[in-house]
Tab-separated table of C-alpha atoms in Angstrom:
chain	number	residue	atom	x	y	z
A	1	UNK	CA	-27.400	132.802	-59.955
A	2	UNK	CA	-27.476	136.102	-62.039
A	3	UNK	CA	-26.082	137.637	-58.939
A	4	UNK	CA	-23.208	135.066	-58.355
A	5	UNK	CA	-21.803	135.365	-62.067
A	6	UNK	CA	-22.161	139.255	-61.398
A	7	UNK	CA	-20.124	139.196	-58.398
A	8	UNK	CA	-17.151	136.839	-60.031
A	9	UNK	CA	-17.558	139.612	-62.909
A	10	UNK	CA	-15.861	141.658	-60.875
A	11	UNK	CA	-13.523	140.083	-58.821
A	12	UNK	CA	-10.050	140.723	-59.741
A	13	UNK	CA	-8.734	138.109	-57.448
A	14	UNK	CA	-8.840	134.558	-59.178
A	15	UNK	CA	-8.693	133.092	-55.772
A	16	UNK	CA	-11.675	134.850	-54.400
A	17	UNK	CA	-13.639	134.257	-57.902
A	18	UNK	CA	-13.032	130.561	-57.101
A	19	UNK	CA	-14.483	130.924	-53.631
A	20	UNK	CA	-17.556	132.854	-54.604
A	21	UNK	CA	-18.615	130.343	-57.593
A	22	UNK	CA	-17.739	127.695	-55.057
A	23	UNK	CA	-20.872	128.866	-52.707
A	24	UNK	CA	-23.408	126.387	-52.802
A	25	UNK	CA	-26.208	129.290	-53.516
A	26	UNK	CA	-27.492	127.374	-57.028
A	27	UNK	CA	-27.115	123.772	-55.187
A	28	UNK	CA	-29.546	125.542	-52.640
A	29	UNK	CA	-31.704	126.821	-54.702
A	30	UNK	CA	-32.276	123.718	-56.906
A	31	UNK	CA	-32.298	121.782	-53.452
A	32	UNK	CA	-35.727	124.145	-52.345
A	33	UNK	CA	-37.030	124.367	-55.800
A	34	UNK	CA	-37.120	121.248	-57.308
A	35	UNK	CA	-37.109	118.588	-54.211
A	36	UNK	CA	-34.476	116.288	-54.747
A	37	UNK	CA	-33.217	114.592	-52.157
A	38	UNK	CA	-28.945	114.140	-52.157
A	39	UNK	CA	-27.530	110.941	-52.834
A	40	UNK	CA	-24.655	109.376	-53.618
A	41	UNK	CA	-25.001	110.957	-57.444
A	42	UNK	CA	-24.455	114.267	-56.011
A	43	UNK	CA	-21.412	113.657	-54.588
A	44	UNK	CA	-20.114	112.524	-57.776
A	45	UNK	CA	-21.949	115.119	-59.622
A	46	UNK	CA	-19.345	117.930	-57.430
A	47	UNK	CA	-16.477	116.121	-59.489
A	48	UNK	CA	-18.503	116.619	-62.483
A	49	UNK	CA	-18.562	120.454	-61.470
A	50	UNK	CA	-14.248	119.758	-61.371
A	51	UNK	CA	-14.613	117.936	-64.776
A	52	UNK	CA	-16.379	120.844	-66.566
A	53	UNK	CA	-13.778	123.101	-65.759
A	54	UNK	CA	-10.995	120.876	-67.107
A	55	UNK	CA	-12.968	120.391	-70.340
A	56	UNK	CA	-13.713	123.867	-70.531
A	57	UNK	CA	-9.500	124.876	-69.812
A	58	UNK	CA	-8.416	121.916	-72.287
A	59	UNK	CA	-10.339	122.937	-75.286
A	60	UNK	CA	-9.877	126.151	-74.943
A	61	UNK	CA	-6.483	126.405	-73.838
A	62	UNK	CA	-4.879	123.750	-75.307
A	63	UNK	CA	-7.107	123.139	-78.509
A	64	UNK	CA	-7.818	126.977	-78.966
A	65	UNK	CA	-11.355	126.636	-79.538
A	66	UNK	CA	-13.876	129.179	-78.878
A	67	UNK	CA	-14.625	129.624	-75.081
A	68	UNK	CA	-18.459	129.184	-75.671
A	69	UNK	CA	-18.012	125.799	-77.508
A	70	UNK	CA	-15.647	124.973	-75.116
A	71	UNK	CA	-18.315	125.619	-72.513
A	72	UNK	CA	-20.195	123.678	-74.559
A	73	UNK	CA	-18.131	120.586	-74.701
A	74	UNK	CA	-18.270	121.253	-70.736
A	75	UNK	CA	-21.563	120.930	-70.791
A	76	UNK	CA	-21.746	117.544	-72.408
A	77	UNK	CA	-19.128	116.162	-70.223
A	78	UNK	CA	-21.280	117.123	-67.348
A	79	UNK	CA	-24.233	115.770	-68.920
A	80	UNK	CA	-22.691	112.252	-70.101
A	81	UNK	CA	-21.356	111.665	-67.065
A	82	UNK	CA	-24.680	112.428	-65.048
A	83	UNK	CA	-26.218	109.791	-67.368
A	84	UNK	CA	-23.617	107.105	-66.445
A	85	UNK	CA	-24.344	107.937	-62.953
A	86	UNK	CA	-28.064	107.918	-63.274
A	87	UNK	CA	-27.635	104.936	-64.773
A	88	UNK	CA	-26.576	102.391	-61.768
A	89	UNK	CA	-27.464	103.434	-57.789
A	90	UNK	CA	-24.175	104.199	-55.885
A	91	UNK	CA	-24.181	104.050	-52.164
A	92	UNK	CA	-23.831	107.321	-50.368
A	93	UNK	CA	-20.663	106.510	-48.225
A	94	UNK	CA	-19.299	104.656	-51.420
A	95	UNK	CA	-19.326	107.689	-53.313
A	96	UNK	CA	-18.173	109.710	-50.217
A	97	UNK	CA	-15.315	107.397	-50.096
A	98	UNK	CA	-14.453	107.819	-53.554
A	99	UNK	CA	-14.641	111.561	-53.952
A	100	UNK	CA	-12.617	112.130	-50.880
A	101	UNK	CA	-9.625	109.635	-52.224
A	102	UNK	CA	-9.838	111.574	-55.545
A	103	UNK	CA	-9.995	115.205	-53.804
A	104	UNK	CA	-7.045	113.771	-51.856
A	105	UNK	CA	-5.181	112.536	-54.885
A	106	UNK	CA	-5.874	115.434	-57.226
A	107	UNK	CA	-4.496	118.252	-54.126
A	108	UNK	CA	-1.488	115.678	-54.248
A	109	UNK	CA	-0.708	116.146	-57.850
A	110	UNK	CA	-1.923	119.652	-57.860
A	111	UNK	CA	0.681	120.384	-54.748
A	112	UNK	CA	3.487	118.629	-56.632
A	113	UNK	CA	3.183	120.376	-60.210
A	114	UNK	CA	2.732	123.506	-58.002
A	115	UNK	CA	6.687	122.653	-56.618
A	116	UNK	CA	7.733	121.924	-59.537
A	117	UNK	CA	5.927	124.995	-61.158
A	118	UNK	CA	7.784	127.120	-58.567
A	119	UNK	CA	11.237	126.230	-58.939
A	120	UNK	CA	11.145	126.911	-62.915
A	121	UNK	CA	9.872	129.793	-62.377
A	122	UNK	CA	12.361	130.583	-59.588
A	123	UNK	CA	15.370	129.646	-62.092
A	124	UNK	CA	13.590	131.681	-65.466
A	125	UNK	CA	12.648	134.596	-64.085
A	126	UNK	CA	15.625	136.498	-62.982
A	127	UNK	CA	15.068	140.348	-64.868
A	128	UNK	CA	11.575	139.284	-66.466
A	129	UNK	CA	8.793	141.492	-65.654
A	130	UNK	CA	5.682	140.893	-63.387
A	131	UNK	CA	2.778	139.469	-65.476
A	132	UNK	CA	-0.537	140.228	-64.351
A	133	UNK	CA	-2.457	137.951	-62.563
A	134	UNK	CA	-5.660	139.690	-61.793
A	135	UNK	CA	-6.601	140.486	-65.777
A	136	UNK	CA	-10.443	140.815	-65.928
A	137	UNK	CA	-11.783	139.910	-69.480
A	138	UNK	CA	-15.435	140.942	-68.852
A	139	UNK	CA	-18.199	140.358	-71.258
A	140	UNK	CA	-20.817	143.473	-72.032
A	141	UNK	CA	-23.489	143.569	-69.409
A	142	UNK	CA	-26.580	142.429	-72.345
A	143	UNK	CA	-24.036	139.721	-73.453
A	144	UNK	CA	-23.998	138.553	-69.965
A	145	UNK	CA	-27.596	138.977	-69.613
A	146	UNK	CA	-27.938	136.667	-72.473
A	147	UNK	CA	-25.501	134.032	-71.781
A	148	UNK	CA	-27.210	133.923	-68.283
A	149	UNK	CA	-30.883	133.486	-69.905
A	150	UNK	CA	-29.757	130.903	-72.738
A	151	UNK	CA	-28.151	128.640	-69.500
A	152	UNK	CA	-31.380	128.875	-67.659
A	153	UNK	CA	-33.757	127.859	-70.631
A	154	UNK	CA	-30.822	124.823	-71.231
A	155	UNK	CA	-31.284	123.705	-67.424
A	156	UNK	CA	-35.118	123.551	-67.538
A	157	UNK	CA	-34.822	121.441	-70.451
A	158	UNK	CA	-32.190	119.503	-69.170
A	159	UNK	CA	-34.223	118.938	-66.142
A	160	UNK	CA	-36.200	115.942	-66.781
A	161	UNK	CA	-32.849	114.516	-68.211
A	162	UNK	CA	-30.501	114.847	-65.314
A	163	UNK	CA	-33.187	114.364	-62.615
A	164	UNK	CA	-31.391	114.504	-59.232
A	165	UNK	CA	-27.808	115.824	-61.211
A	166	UNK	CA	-29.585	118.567	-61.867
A	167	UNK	CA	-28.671	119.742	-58.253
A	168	UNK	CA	-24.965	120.157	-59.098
A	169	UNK	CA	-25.543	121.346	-62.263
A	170	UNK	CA	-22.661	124.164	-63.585
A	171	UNK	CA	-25.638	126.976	-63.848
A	172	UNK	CA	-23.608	129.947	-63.711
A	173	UNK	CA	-20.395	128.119	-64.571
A	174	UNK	CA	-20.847	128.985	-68.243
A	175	UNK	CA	-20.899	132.364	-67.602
A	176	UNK	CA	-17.745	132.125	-65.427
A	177	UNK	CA	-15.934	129.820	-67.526
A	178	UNK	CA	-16.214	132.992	-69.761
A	179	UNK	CA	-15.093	135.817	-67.425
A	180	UNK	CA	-12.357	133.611	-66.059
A	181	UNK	CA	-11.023	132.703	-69.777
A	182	UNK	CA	-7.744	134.095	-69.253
A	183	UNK	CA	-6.789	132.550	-65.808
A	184	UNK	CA	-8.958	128.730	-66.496
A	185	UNK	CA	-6.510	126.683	-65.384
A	186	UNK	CA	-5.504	128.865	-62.361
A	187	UNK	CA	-9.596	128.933	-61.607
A	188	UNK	CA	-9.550	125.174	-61.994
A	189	UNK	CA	-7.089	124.483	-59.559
A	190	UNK	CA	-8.452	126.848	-56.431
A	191	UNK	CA	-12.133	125.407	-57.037
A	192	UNK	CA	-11.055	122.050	-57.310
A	193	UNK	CA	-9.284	123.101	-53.706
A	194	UNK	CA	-12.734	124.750	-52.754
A	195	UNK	CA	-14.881	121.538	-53.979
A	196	UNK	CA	-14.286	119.602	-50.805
A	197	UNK	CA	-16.787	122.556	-48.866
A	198	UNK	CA	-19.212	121.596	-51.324
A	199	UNK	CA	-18.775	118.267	-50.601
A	200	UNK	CA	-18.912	118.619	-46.818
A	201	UNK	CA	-22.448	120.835	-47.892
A	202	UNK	CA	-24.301	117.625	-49.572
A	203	UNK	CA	-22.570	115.467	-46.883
A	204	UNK	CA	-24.490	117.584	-43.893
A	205	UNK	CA	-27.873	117.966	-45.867
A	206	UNK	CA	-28.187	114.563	-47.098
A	207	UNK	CA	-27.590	112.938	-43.005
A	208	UNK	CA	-30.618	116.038	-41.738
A	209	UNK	CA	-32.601	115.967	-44.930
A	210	UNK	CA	-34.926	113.250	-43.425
A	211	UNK	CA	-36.213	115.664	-40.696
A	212	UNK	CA	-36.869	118.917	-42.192
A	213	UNK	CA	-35.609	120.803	-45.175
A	214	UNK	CA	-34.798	123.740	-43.655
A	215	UNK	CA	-32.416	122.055	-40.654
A	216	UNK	CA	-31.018	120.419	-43.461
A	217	UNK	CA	-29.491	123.574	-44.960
A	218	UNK	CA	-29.048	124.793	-41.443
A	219	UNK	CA	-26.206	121.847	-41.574
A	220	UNK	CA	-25.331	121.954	-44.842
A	221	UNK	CA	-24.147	125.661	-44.657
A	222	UNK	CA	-22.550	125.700	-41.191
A	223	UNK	CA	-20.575	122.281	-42.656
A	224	UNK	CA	-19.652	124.192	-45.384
A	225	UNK	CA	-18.218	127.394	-43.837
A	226	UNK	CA	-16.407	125.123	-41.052
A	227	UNK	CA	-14.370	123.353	-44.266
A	228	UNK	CA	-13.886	126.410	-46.370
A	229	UNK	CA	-12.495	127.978	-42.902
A	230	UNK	CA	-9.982	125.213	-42.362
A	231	UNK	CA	-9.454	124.932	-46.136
A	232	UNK	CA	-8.685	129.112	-46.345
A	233	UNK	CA	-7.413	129.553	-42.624
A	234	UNK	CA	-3.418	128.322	-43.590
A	235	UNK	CA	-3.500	130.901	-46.441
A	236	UNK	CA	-5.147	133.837	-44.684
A	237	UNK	CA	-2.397	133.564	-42.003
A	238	UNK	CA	0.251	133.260	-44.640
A	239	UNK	CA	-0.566	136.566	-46.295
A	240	UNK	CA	-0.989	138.733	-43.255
A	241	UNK	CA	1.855	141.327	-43.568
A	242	UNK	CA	4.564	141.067	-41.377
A	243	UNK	CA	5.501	145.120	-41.329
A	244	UNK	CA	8.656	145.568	-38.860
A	245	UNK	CA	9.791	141.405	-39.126
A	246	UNK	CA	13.191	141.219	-39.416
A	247	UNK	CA	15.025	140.611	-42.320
A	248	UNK	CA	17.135	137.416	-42.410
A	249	UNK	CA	20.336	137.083	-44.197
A	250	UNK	CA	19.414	134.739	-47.082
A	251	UNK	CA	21.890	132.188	-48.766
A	252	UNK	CA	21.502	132.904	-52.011
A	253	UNK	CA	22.292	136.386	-51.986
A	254	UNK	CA	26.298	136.405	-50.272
A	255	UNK	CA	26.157	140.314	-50.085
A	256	UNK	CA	23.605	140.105	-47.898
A	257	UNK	CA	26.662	138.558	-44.722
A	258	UNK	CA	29.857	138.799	-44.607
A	259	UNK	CA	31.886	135.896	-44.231
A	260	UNK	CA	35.346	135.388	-42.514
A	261	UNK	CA	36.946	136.075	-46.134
A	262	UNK	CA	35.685	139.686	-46.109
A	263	UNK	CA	36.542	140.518	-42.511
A	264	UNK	CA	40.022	139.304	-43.469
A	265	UNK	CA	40.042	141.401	-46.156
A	266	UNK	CA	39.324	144.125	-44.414
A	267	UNK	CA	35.367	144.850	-46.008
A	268	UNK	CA	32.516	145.858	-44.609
A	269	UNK	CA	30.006	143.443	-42.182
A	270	UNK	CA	27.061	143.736	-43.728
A	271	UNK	CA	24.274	141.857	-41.495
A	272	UNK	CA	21.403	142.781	-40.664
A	273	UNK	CA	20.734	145.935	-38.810
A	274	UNK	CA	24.910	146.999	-39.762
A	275	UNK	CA	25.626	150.176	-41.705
A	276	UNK	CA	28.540	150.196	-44.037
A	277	UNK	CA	31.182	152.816	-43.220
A	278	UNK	CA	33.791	154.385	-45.301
């Protein structure tokens, strides 16, 4: 775990710091450690993972409280709602069911305030300058050292508590919720994306668990990697540079073609690939 929150330390990429906390290295551990075989509470237990972010990004973002008791409020939503879901069994393909129609909704909403995100931004920012996306807000290496020992002595003693939760437990998402202060609601967004791996992770182990442990993660991990491939395959392609494409005359710029107006008028054709004489 001390390794993950290292590695997201010093990612500058909010993306890729979403992908990293999104490998299922603590579930694993806990999974070899501590014996507990997945159920349907795990499942929901990956959208408590979703809802400690948001509780974490609302009360520090919007209610401007301190980002460790905002991590703790996180905390105690996680916690609350592993006791609610302790408290009655739930069906492992009803809880499948119902995470994947949430997933499904929440990428809905996500994709839509994303368009609309896009074209406001696309209208306001005509002479702004860049902001920086990548901003790393690191904590000193003993204060991270710290903040990683304090969240291991709260998850023993939360162990007995959340029983089978524990599993999906945010161990190093305190840490992260930290580093990532300054892009939380970006964060929140790509691992809510990144969740559904995690999901196809418990799904594999939990249908293999009953013949050995270790094929169990076998199938857990190769389920995961085959999702987070399909989830990150669209977007690899998309940013592959496309050195030497041609450019294409775009609408909103008219200076960019000329129309029958300025041949008429005697001006210069200015496609693409047409050099402007005197």
């Amino acid at each position: 775990m001390t390794a993950v929150v290292w590695v997201v330390s010093v990612i500058r990429s909010v993306r890729v710091r979403a992908f990293v906390y999104s490998l299922p290295l603590p579930m694993t551990l806990a999974l070899v450690t501590t014996g507990h075989p997945v159920d349907g509470a795990q499942l929901v237990g990956v959208a408590g993972l979703n809802l400690f972010f948001v509780v974490v990004a609302l009360t520090y973002r919007r209610l401007r409280w301190p980002i460790l008791i905002a991590d703790a409020a996180g905390v105690a939503a996680y916690v609350a709602l592993s006791l609610g879901v302790l408290a009655v069994p739930i069906p492992f393909e009803a809880a499948l069911v119902g995470v994947l129609v949430a997933w499904a909704a929440t990428m809905t909403a996500l994709w839509y305030r994303a368009r609309v995100a896009t074209a406001a931004v696309s209208v306001a920012e005509s002479g702004a300058a860049p902001t920086a996306t990548g901003r790393r807000d690191s904590l000193a290496a003993p204060a991270k050292l710290v903040v990683i020992f304090v969240g291991a002595v709260l998850t023993g003693l939360l162990g007995e508590l959340l029983r089978g939760m524990v599993v999906t437990f945010p161990y190093s998402g305190v840490l992260v919720a930290v580093e990532a202060r300054r892009q939380l609601v970006e964060f929140s967004r790509h691992f809510a994306r990144n969740s559904l791996a995690l999901v196809g992770f418990l799904t594999g182990y939990h249908y293999v668990q009953d013949t050995s442990p270790a094929a169990a993660l076998a199938v857990a991990w190769l389920v995961f990697a085959l999702i987070s491939v399909a989830l990150h395959l669209p977007q690899w392609r998309r940013a592959r540079p496309t050195a030497g494409a041609p450019v294409r005359p775009s609408a909103e710029r008219p200076d960019t073609a000329s129309g029958p107006a300025d041949r008429a008028a005697g001006g210069p054709a200015r496609g693409p690939g047409s050099a402007v004489t005197q």
